[in-house]
Short mmCIF file of C-alpha atoms in Angstrom, two decimals:
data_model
loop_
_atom_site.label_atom_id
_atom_site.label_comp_id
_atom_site.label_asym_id
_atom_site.label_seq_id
_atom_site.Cartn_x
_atom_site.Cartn_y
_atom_site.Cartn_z
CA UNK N 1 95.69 7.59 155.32
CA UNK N 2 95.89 10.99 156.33
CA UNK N 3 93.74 10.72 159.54
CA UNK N 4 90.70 12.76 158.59
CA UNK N 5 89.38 10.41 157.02
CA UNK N 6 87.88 8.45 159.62
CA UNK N 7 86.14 12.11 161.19
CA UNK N 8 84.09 12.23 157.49
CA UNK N 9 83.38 8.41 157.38
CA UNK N 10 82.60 8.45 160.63
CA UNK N 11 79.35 11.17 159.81
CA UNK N 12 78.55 9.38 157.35
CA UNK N 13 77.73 6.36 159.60
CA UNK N 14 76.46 8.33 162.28
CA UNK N 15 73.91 10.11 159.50
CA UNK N 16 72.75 6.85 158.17
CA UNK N 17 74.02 8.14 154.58
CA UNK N 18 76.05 5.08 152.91
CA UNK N 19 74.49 4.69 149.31
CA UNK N 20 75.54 6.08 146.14
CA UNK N 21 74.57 9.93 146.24
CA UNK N 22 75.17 12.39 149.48
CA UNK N 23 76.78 14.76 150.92
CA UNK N 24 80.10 13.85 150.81
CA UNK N 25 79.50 13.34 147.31
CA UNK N 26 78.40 16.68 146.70
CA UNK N 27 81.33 17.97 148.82
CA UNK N 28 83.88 15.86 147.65
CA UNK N 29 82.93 16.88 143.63
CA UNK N 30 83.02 20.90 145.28
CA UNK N 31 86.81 20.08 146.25
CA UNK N 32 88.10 18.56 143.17
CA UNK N 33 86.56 21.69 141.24
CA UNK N 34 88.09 24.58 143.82
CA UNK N 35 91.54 22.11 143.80
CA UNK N 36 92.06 21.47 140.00
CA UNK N 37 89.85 24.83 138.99
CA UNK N 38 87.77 22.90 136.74
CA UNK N 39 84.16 24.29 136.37
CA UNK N 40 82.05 20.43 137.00
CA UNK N 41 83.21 17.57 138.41
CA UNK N 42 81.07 14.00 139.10
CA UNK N 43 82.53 11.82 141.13
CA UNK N 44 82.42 7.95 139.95
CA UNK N 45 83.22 4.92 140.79
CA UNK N 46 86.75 4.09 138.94
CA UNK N 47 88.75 6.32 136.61
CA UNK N 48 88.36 3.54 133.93
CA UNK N 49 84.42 4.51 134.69
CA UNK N 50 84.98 8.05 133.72
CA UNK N 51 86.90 7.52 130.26
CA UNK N 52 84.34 5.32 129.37
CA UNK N 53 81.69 7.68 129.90
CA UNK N 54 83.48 10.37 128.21
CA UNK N 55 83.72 8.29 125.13
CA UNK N 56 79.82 7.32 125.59
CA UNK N 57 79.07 11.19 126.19
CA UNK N 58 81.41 11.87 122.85
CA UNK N 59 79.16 9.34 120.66
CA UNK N 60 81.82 7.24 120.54
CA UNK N 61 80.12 4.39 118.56
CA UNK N 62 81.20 0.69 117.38
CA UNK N 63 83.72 0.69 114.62
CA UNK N 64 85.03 4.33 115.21
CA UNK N 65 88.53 5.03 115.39
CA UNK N 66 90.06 6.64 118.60
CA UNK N 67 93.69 7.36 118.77
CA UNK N 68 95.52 6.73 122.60
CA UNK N 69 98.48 7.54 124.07
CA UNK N 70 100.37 4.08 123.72
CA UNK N 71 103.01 4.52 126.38
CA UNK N 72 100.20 3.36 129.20
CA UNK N 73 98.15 1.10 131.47
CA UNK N 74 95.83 -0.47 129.62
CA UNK N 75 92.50 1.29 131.64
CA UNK N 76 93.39 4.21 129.34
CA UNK N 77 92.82 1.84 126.18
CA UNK N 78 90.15 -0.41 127.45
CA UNK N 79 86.84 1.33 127.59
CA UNK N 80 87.76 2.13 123.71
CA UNK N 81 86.74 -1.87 123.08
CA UNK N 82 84.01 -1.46 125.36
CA UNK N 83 82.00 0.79 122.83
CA UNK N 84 83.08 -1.77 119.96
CA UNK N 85 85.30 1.20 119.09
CA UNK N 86 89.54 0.54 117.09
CA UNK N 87 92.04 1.93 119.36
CA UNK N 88 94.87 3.72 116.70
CA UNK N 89 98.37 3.76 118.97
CA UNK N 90 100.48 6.69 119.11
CA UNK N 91 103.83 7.38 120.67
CA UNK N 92 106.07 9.22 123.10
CA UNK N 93 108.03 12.05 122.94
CA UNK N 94 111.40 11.79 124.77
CA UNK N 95 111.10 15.38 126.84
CA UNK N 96 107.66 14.00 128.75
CA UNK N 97 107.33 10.56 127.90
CA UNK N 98 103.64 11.48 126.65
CA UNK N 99 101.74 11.48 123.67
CA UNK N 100 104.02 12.85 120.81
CA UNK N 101 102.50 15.68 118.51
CA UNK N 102 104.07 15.08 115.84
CA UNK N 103 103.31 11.20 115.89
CA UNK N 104 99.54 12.36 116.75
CA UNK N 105 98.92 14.39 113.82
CA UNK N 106 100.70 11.72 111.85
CA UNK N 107 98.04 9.67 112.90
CA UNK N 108 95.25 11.67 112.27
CA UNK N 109 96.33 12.71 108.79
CA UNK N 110 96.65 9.07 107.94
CA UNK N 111 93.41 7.46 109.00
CA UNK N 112 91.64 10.39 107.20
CA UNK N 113 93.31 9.43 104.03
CA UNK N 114 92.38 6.01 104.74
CA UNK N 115 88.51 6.99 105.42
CA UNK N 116 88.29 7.13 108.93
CA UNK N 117 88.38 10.53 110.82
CA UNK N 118 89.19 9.43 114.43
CA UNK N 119 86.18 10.25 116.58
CA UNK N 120 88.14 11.19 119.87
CA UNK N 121 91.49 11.23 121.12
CA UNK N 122 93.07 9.92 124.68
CA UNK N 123 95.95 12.04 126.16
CA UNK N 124 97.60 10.56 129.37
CA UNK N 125 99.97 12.37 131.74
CA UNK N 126 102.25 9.15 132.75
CA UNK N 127 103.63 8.93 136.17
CA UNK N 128 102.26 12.28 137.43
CA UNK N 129 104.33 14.39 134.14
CA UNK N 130 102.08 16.40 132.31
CA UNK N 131 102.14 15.73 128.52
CA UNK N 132 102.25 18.82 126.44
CA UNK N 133 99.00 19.55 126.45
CA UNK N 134 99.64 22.72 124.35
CA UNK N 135 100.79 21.02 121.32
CA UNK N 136 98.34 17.98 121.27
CA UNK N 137 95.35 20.52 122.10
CA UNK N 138 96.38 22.33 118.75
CA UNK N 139 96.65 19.30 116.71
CA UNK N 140 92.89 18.01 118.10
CA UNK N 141 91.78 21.45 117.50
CA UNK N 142 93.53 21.72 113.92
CA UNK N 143 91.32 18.43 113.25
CA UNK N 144 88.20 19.24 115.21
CA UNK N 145 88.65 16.15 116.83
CA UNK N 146 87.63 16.31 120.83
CA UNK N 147 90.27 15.76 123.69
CA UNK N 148 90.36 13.35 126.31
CA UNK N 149 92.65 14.07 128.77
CA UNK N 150 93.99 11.14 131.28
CA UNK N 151 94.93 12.69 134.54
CA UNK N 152 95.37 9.43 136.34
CA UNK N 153 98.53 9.64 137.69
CA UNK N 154 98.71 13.61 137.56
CA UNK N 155 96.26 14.94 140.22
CA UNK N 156 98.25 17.92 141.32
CA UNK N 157 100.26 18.23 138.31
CA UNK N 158 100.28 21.44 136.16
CA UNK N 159 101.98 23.38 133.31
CA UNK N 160 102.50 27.30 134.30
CA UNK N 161 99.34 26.86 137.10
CA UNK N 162 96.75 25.51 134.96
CA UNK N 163 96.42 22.21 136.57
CA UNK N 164 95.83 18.45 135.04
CA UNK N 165 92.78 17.46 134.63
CA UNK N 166 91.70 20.57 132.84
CA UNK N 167 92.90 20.47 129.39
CA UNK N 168 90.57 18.23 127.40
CA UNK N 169 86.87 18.59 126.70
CA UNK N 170 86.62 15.75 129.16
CA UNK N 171 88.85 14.83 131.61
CA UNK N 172 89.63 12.09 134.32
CA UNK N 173 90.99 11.28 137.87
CA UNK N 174 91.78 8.34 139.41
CA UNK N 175 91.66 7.15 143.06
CA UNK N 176 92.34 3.70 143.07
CA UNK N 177 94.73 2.45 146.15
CA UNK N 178 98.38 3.02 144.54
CA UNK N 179 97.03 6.62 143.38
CA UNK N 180 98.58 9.69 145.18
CA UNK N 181 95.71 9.88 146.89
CA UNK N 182 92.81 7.02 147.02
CA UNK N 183 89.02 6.42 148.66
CA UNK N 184 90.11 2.80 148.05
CA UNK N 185 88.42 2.64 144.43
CA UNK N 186 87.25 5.83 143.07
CA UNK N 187 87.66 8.21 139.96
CA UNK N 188 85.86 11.27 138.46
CA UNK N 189 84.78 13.15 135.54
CA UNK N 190 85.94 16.70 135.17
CA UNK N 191 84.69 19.07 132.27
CA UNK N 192 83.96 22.52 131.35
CA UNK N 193 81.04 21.54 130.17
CA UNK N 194 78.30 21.28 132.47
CA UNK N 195 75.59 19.71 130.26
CA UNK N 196 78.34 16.78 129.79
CA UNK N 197 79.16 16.44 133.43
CA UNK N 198 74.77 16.22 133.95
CA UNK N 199 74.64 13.67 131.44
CA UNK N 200 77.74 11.80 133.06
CA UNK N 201 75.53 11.71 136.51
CA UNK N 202 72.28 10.64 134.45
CA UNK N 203 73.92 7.54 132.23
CA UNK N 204 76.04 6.31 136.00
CA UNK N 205 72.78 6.01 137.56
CA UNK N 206 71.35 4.10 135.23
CA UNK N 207 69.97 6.11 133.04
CA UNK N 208 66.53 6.59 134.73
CA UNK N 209 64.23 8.67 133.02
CA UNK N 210 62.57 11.55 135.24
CA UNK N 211 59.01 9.34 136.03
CA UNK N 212 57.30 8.17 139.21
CA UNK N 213 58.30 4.75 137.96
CA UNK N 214 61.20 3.14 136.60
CA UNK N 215 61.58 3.74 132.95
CA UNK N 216 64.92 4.25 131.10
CA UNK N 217 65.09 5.11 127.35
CA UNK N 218 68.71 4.29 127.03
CA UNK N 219 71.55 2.15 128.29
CA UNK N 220 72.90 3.58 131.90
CA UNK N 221 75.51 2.37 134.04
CA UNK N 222 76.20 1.85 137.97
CA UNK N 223 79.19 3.88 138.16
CA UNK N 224 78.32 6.82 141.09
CA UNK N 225 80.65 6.94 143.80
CA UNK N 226 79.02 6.17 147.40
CA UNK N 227 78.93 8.84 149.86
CA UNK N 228 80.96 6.45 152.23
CA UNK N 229 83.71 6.37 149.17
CA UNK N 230 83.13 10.20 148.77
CA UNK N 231 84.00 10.81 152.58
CA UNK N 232 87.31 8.65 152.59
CA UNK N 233 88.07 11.30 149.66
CA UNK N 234 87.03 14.10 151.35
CA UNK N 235 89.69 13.22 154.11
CA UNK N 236 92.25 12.52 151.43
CA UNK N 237 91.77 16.02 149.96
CA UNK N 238 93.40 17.53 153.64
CA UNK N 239 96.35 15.88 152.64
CA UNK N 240 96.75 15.87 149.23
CA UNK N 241 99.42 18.82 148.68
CA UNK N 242 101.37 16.99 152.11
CA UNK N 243 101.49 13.74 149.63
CA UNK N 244 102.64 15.82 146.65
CA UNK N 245 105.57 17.32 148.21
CA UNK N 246 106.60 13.71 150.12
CA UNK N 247 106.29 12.31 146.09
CA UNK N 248 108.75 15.15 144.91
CA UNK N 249 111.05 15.32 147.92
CA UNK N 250 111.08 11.09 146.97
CA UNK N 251 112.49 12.35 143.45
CA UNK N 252 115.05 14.23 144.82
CA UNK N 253 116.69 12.07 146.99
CA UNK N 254 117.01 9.31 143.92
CA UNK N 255 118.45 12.67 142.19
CA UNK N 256 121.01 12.95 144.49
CA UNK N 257 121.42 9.61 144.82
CA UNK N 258 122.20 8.96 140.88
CA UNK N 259 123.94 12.16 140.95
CA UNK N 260 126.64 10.77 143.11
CA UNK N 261 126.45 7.32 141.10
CA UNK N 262 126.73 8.93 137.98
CA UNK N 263 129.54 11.00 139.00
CA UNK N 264 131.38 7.41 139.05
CA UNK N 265 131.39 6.33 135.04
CA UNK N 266 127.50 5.36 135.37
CA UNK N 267 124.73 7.12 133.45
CA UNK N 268 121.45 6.20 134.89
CA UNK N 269 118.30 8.90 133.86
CA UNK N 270 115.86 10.75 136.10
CA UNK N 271 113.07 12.59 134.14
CA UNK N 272 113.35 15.68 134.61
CA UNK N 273 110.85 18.83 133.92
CA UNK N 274 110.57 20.98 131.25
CA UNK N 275 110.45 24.17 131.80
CA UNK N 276 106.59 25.56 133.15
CA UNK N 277 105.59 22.23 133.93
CA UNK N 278 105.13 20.66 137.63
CA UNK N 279 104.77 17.10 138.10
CA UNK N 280 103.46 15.52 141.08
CA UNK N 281 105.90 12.91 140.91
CA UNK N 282 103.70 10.22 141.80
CA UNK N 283 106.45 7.48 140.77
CA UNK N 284 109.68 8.48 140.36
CA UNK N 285 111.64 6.69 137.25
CA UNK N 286 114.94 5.87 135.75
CA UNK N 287 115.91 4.29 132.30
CA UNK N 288 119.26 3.09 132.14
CA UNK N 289 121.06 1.32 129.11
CA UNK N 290 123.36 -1.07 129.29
CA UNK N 291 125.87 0.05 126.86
CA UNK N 292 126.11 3.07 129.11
CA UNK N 293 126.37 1.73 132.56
CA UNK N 294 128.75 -1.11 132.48
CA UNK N 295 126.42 -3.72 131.12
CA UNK N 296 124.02 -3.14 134.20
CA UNK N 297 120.77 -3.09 133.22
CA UNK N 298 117.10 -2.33 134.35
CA UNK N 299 116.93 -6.22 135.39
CA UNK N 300 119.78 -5.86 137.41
CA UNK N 301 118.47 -3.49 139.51
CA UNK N 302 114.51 -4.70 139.62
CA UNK N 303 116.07 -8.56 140.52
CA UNK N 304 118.91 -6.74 143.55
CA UNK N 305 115.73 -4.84 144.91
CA UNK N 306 113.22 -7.84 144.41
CA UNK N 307 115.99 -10.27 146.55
CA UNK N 308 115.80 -7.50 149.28
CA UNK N 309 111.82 -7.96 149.04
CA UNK N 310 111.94 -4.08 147.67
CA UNK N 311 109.23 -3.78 145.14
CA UNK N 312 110.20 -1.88 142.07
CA UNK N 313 108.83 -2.25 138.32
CA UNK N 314 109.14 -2.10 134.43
CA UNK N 315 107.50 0.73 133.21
CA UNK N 316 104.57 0.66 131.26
CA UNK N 317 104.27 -1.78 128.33
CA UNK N 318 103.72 -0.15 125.40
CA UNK N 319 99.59 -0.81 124.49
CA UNK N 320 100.55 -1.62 120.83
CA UNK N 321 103.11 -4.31 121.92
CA UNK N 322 99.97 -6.12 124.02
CA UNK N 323 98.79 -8.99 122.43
CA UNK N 324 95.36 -8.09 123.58
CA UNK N 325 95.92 -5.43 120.97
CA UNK N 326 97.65 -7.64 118.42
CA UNK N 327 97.40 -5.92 114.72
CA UNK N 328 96.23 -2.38 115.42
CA UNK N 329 97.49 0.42 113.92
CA UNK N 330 100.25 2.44 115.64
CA UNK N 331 101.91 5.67 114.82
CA UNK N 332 105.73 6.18 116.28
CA UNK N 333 109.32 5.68 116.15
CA UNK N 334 109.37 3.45 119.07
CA UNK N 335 110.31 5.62 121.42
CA UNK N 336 107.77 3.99 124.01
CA UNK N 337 109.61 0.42 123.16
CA UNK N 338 112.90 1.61 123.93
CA UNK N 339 111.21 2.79 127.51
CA UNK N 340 110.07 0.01 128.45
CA UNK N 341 112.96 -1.93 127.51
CA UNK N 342 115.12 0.15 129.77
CA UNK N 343 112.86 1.98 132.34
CA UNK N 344 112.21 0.85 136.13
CA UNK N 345 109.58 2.50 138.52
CA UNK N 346 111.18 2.74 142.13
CA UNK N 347 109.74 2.75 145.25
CA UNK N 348 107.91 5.73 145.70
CA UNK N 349 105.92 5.67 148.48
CA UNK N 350 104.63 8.96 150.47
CA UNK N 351 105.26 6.99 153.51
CA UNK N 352 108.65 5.97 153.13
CA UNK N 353 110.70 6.07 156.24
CA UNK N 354 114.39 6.25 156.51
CA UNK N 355 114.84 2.85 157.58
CA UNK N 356 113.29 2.43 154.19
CA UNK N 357 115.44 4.46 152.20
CA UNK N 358 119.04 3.09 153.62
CA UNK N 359 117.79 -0.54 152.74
CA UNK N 360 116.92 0.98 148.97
CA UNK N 361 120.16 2.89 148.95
CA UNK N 362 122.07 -0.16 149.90
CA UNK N 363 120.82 -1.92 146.87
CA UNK N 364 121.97 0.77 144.81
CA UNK N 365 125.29 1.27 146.32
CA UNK N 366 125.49 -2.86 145.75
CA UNK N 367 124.56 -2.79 142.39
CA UNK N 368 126.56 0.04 141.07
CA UNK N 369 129.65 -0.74 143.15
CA UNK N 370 130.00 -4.28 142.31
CA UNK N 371 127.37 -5.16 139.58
CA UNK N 372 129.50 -5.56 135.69
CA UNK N 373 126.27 -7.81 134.43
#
């Protein structure tokens, strides 16, 4: 927490505005718009809420194909099954980790040969790196196929200013609790379109049709965010550029930090940026191979952190490895297998102290000085 946030919580006790709907609502959507420059905004109740509304709002119907990023958490490739819709798996690319273009139009040129034109597409900046947005835009656009862009993990992020969360036709935010910044359980809709972003705020309130009674002619959904939500955002938003900078200065201290390993015989792999694009570094990562670094592997150093009770993490499992997904179709060259075979999340924290980091740097120093596994 920040420390504002208890100021705009606090009013909205003292007003007697809790439920769904408010002004914090209102001003929280105003700050996401003037932060990330999109044009609408609604604030909901989970990002996993949003993506499923943008592939309700895209007539995303049962047995329609939609290609995802597979190189993910599984929120971005849930709400596809909650329409009765296939997920078709795509790639990574090795510069971003993201959706790969080439696998993507692959994809696309493929199921239309097969007899099924993919009805939307779900783009996902992983780990606060913006994919390249440029290249998978053109192939959606190439297609006529609409974008869904997955800012998650990217609030903050951007490629030559134009932030995430702004590519797609619709895009999405997350706020849950490990988020760079959270109102405890939280997400939001972002679009150009502000007809979309209406509809969004019609269907998460149910649906209810404009009557003195209750009448709904189609299927809604309680996904608003509360104004007492709203406000804990609202005080999140003071800090938000203060928690961006901790999450980068995080990144280059493990730079330095491998840097000096590296320099003796190891070869352990930051990510870094390509050139225009700004991530937000909301986890810092490493892939290291054991053929490269003495036989020491990801394991070793998740297991000499986890025996120090330091938390650290495999990255993502690919979606198309899942068994929950068992037998769908996937387009790649398994880049996103070879990740997760070899990749760790650190400890990333905003709040890390240095009492923190010389316990993580120990481990390191420990595992690289004496580890041969």
């Amino acid at each position: 927490m920040g420390g504002m946030e208890e100021v705009f919580v606090k009013d909205a006790f003292d007003t007697n505005w809790i439920s769904p709907l408010g002004p914090h609502v209102n001003g929280f959507e105003a700050e996401l718009q003037e932060f990330t420059g999109a044009a609408h905004a609604a604030a909901l109740s989970s990002g996993t809420a949003a993506l499923h509304l943008a592939l309700v709002l895209l007539g995303v119907k049962a047995g329609d194909e939609v290609i995802c990023q597979s190189f993910t958490f599984s929120a971005s490739a849930n709400p596809i099954t909650y329409q009765g819709a296939v997920p078709v798996f795509v790639d990574s690319e090795k510069e971003t980790w993201n959706m790969c273009p080439r696998a993507l139009e692959e994809a696309i040129v493929d199921r239309i040969a097969k007899g099924h034109k993919p009805k939307a597409i779900i783009g996902v900046h992983l780990y606060g790196m913006p994919a390249k947005m440029k290249e998978i835009a053109a192939v959606a656009s190439t297609y006529d196929i609409p974008l869904i862009e997955d800012a998650a993990e990217a609030l903050g992020a951007h490629i030559n200013g134009k932030m995430c969360g702004t590519f797609g036709k619709l895009n999405i935010l997350s706020f849950n609790g490990n988020k760079i910044i959270t109102t405890s359980g939280g997400g939001a809709l972002l679009s150009e379109d502000g007809e979309l972003i209406a509809k969004s705020r019609f269907l998460s309130t149910q649906a209810r049709d404009n009557a003195p009674h209750y009448q709904h002619s189609q299927i809604g959904y309680n996904y608003r965010m509360s104004n007492v939500v709203a406000a804990i955002g609202r005080g999140q938003m003071v800090v938000l550029n203060e928690r961006i900078a901790a999450r980068r200065a995080n990144y280059d201290r493990y730079n330095k930090i491998f840097g000096d390993i590296n320099r003796r015989g190891y070869l352990v792999e930051l990510l870094p940026e390509p050139e225009g694009f700004f991530s937000n570094r909301w986890l810092t990562t490493v892939t290291i191979d054991p053929a490269r670094n003495k036989g020491i592997s990801r394991e070793s150093l998740r297991l000499a952190f986890e025996a120090e009770n330091i938390e650290s993490r495999p990255l993502w499992k690919p979606m198309h490895m899942q068994p929950v997904f068992a037998g769908t179709a996937f387009y790649g060259d398994g880049t996103s297998e070879k990740l997760f075979e070899q990749g760790l999340c650190l400890p990333s924290g905003s709040n890390l102290s240095e009492a923190d980091w010389l316990r993580i740097e120990a481990v390191l120093w420990e595992v690289f000085q004496n580890k041969t596994n």
